Structures are given as structure tokens and as C-alpha cells.
Coordinates of C-alpha atoms in Angstrom, one line a residue:
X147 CA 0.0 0.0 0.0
X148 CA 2.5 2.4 0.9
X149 CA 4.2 1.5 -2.5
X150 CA 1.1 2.5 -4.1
X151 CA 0.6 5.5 -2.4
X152 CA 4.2 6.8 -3.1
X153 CA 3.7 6.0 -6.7
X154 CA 0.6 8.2 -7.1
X155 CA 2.3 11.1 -5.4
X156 CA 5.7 11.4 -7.4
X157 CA 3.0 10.6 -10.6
X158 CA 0.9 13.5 -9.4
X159 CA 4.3 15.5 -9.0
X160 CA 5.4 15.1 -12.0
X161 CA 1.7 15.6 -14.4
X162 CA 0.7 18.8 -12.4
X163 CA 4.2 20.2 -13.3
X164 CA 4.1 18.6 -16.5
X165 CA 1.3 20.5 -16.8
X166 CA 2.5 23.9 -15.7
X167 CA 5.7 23.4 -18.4
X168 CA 2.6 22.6 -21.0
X169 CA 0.8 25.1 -20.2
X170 CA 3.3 28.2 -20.7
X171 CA 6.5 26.8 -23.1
X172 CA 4.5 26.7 -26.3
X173 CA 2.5 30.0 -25.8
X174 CA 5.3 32.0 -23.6
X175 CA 6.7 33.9 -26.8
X176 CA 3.4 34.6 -28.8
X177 CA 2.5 36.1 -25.2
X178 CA 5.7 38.1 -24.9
X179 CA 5.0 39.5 -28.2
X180 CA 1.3 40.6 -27.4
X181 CA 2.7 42.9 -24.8
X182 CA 4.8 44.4 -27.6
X183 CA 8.4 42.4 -27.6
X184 CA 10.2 42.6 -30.6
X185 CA 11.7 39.2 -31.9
X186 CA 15.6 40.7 -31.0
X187 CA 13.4 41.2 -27.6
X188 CA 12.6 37.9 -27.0
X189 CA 15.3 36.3 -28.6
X190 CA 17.8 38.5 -25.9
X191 CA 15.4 37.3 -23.0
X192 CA 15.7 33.3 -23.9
X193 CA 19.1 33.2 -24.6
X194 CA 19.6 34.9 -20.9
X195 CA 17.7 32.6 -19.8
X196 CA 19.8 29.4 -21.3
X197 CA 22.6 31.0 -20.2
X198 CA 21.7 31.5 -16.6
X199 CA 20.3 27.5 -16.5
X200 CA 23.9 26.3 -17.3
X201 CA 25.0 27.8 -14.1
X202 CA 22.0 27.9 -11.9
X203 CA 21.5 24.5 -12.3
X204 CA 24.6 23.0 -11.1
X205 CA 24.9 25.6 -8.3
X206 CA 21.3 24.2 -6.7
X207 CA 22.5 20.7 -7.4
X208 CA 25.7 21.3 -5.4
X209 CA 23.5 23.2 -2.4
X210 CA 21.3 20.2 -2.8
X211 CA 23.3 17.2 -2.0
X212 CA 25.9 19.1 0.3
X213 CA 23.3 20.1 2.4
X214 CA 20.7 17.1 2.0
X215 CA 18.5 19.5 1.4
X216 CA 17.0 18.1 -1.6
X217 CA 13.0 18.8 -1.0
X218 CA 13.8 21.6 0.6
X219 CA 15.8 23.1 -2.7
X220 CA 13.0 22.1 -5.0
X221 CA 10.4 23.5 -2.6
X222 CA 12.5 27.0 -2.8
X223 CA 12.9 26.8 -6.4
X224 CA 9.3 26.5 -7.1
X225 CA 7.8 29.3 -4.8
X226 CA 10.5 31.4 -6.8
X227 CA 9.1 30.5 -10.0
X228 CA 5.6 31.3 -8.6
X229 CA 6.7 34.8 -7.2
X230 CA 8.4 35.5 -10.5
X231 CA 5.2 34.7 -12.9
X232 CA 3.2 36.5 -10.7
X233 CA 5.2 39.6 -10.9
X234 CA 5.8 39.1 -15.2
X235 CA 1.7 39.0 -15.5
X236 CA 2.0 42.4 -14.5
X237 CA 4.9 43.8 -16.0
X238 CA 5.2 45.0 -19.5
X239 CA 8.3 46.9 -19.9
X240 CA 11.4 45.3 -21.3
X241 CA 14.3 45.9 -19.0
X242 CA 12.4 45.2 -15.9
X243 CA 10.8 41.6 -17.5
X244 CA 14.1 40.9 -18.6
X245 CA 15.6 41.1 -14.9
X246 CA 12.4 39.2 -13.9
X247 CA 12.5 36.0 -16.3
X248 CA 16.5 36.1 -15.6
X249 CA 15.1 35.1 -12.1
X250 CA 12.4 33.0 -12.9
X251 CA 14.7 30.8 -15.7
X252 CA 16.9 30.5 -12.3
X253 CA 15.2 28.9 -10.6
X254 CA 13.2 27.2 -13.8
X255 CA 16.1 25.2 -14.8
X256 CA 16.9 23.3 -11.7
X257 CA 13.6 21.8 -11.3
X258 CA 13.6 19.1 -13.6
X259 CA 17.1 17.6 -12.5
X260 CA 16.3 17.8 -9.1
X261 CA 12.8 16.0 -9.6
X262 CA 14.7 13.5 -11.7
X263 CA 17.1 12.6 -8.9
X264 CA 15.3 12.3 -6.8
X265 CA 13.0 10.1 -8.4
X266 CA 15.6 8.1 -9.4
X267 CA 16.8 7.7 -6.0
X268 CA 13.4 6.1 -4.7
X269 CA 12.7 2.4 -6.0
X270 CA 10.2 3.6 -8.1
X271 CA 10.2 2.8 -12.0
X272 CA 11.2 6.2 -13.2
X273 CA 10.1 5.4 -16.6
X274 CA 6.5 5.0 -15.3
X275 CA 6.4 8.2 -13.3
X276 CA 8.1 10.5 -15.9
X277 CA 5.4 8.6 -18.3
X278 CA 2.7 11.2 -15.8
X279 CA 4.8 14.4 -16.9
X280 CA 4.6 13.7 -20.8
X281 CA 0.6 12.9 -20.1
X282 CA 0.2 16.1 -18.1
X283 CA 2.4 18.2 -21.0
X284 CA 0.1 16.5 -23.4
X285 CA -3.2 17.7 -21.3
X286 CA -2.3 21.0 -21.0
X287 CA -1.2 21.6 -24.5
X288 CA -5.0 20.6 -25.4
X289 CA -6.4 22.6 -22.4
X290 CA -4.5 25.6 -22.3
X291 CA -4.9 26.7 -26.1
X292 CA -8.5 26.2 -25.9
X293 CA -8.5 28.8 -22.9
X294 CA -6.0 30.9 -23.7
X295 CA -7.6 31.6 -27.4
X296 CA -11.0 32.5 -25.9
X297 CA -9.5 34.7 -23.1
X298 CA -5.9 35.6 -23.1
X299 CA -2.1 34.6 -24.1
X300 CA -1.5 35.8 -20.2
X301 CA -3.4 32.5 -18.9
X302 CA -0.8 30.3 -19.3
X303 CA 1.1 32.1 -16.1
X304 CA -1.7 31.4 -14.1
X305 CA -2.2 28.0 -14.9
X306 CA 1.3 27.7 -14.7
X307 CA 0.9 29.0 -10.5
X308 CA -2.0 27.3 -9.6
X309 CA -0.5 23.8 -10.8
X310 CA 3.1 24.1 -9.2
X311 CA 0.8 24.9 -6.2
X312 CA -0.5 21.8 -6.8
X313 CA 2.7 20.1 -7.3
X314 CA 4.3 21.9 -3.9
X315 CA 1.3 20.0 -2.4
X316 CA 2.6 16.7 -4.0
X317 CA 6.2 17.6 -3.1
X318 CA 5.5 18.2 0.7
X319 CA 3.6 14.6 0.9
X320 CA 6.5 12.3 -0.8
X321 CA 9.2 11.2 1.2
X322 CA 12.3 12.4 -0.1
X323 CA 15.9 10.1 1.3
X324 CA 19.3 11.1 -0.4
X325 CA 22.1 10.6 1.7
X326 CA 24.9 9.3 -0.6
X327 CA 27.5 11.5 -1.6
X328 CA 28.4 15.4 -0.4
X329 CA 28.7 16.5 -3.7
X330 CA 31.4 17.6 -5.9
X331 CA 34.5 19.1 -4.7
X332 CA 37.1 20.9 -7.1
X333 CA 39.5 18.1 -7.4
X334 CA 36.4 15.9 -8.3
X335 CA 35.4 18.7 -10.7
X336 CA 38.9 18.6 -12.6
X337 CA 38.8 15.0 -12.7
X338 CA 35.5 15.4 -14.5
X339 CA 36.5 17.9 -16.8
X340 CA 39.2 15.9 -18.3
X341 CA 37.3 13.3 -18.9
X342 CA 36.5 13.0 -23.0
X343 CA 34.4 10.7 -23.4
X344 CA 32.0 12.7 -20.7
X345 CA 32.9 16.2 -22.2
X346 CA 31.5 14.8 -25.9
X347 CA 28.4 13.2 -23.8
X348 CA 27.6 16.9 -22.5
X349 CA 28.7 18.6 -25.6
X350 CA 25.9 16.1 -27.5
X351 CA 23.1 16.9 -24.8
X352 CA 24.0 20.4 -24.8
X353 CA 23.3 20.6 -28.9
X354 CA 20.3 18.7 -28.8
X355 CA 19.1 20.5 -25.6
X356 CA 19.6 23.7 -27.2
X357 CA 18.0 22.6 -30.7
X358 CA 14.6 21.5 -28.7
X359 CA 14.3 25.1 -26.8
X360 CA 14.9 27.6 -29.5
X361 CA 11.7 25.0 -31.0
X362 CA 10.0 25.7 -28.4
X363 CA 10.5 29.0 -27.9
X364 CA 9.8 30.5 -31.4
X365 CA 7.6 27.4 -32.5
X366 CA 4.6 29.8 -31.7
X367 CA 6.0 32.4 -33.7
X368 CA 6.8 30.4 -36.5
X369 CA 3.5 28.7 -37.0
X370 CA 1.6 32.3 -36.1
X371 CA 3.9 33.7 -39.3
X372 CA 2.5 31.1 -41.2
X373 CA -1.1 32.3 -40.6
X374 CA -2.0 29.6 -37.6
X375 CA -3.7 30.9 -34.8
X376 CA -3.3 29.4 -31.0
X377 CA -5.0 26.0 -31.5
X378 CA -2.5 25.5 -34.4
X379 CA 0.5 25.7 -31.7
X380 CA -1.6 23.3 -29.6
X381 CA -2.2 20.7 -32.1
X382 CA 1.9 21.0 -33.3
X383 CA 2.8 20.7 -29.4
X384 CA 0.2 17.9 -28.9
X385 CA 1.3 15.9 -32.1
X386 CA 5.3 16.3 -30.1
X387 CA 3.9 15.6 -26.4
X388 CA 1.7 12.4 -27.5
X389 CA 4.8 11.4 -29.7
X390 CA 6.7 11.4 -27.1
X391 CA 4.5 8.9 -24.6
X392 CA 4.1 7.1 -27.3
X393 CA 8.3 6.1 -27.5
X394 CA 8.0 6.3 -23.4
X395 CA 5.4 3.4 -23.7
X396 CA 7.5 1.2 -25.9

């Protein structure tokens, strides 16, 4: 029973945040454009926001497993993302959304690793329970276009609040037990560094990685140059999300 019970919390975990990331990746530029962002704009403000991921990622890893603070960390991390998307919804001007999202994509970026570890860490199968996110992705591309086209490209954000919310809820319930390792230390670091076979493994991720967001950062843009409208940009993300369970099932 208590198997069971763990499974349906890091499953509800991962589909309401899923969700959240569903909700807001696939309409975030078309949104940033209807408060009057130029493409340079929003290009500047995702690259920043890349760029601050390749450090603030590591950083809250390092915090995480030096201080066995791991559901602690990812408790932090989301509040901050809340805080952040509450303050962008009302926030038009350039430079001060700019400083905003660098924030919010700090504390964005660590989520997923930290979710992953420690998921990974339980004896649960992790194929499974990542299987909920791609579901929850899936939902909330269908959901959230629907909405936001009838209302407004700044629903997203709130969906995005009220289902880490959710997710915090999920987070608070699971019991979280990482206590190998103290994490890296500067000679481990080194070590790492030079090793090549590891450095072309990153280098490949970090390609790929970067391929899949610039998709899904201008994939709105793209398809609303094109003449689509909202739903378009769902159906292309839901095609991608359902494609993806799909390859997660076999």
C-alpha cells in the first residue's frame, strides 16, 4: 500500500508540473510578443535565460546534495518561480521583465534535474512516473490553447501558478531520502573535466538541448507567421507531447 501511495504522489508531482511546463513553453513567446516584444526582444530574454540554466543548475545541485536539502531546494525553487510569474503577468516593460525572467529561468532550470534525482533515488520505476509528466504536458497543451484563445495569451502564467501549487502540495507529501555522496568538490570537478568521453556526452546533450528550446521558444511564432492561430501551436505541441509517450510506452 505504501508503495502504491508513493507511486501516485511522485506521478501527481510530475503531471501537475508537467502540466505547468505545457501550459506556458508553447505560448510564452506569442505572449511576450502581445505585450509588444520585438523578436531581437525575445530572442535576448531566452538566450539569458539558457545561459543562466547552465550555471544555476549546477549551483542548486551542489546546495542540494551538500546540504541534503533536496526537498527543501525544490520547494524553494518552485515558490521562486511562482513569485516570478506572478510579478511578469504584470509587467510590461522590457528591462524590468528581462531582470524578472532572468530570475524566474533560475530557478526554472533546476527543477527538472532535481525532480529527476530524486525520483531516481526512490525504487520507483522512473520510466513510469516520468510517463505522468509527458501525459500532463500532453493535457495542458490541449487545455491551455483552448482557454488561452477564448481569453488571453497571459493564462498560461496562471495555470502555470496554480499547478506548481499543486505540485508543492505533491512535493510536501513524498518522502524524499538522499544521503549518498556530499557533492562535488574541485578536485572531483577537474577529474570530471578531463574526462573526454564525458565532455563529448555533455557537448551532444548540450546541442540537442539547445536545438529542442529555441523549438520551443519560437515554434509559436513560427506557426503564427504562417497564418495559424493558437489552436494551431496546440495541435503542433500535442502531435510532439503524444509522440513522445508514445516512444515512453514502448
Amino acid at each position: 500500500m505504501q508503495s502504491k501511495n508513493t507511486y501516485y504522489k511522485f506521478s501527481g508531482l510530475y503531471f501537475f508540473y508537467y502540466y505547468g511546463l505545457g501550459a506556458i513553453l508553447p505560448l510564452f513567446a506569442l505572449y511576450l510578443e502581445s505585450i509588444g516584444l520585438t523578436g531581437t526582444q525575445i530572442g535576448s530574454i531566452t538566450a539569458a535565460g539558457s545561459l543562466i540554466g547552465i550555471f544555476s543548475g549546477p549551483i542548486f545541485a551542489y546546495l542540494s546534495d551538500r546540504n541534503k536539502a533536496h526537498k527543501p531546494i525544490l520547494m524553494l525553487l518552485m515558490v521562486g518561480v511562482i513569485i516570478c510569474s506572478v510579478i511578469v503577468t504584470q509587467v510590461t516593460d522590457f528591462a524590468l521583465l528581462f531582470v524578472i525572467l532572468t530570475f524566474y529561468y533560475s530557478f526554472l532550470h533546476p527543477i527538472n534535474p532535481l525532480m529527476d534525482g530524486i525520483t531516481l533515488h526512490s525504487s520507483l520505476p522512473f520510466g513510469k512516473i516520468r510517463l505522468w509528466g509527458s501525459v500532463g504536458f500532453a493535457v495542458a497543451a490541449f487545455v491551455t490553447s483552448i482557454i488561452a484563445e477564448i481569453t488571453s495569451l497571459v493564462i498560461p502564467f496562471y495555470i502555470l501558478i496554480i499547478t506548481l501549487i499543486i505540485s508543492l502540495m505533491f512535493i510536501q507529501k513524498t518522502k524524499v531520502s538522499i544521503t549518498d555522496g556530499n557533492g562535488v568538490n574541485l578536485r572531483q570537478l577537474m577529474i570530471l573535466l578531463t574526462n573526454k568521453k564525458f565532455l563529448i556526452f555533455v557537448t551532444y546533450g548540450m546541442l540537442i538541448s539547445s536545438t529542442i528550446g529555441g523549438m520551443n521558444n519560437y515554434f509559436g511564432l513560427y506557426l503564427k507567421s504562417l497564418g495559424g492561430n493558437v489552436s494551431l501551436v496546440w495541435l503542433g505541441v500535442l502531435v510532439f507531447a503524444l509522440c513522445v509517450v508514445a516512444i515512453v510506452q514502448v
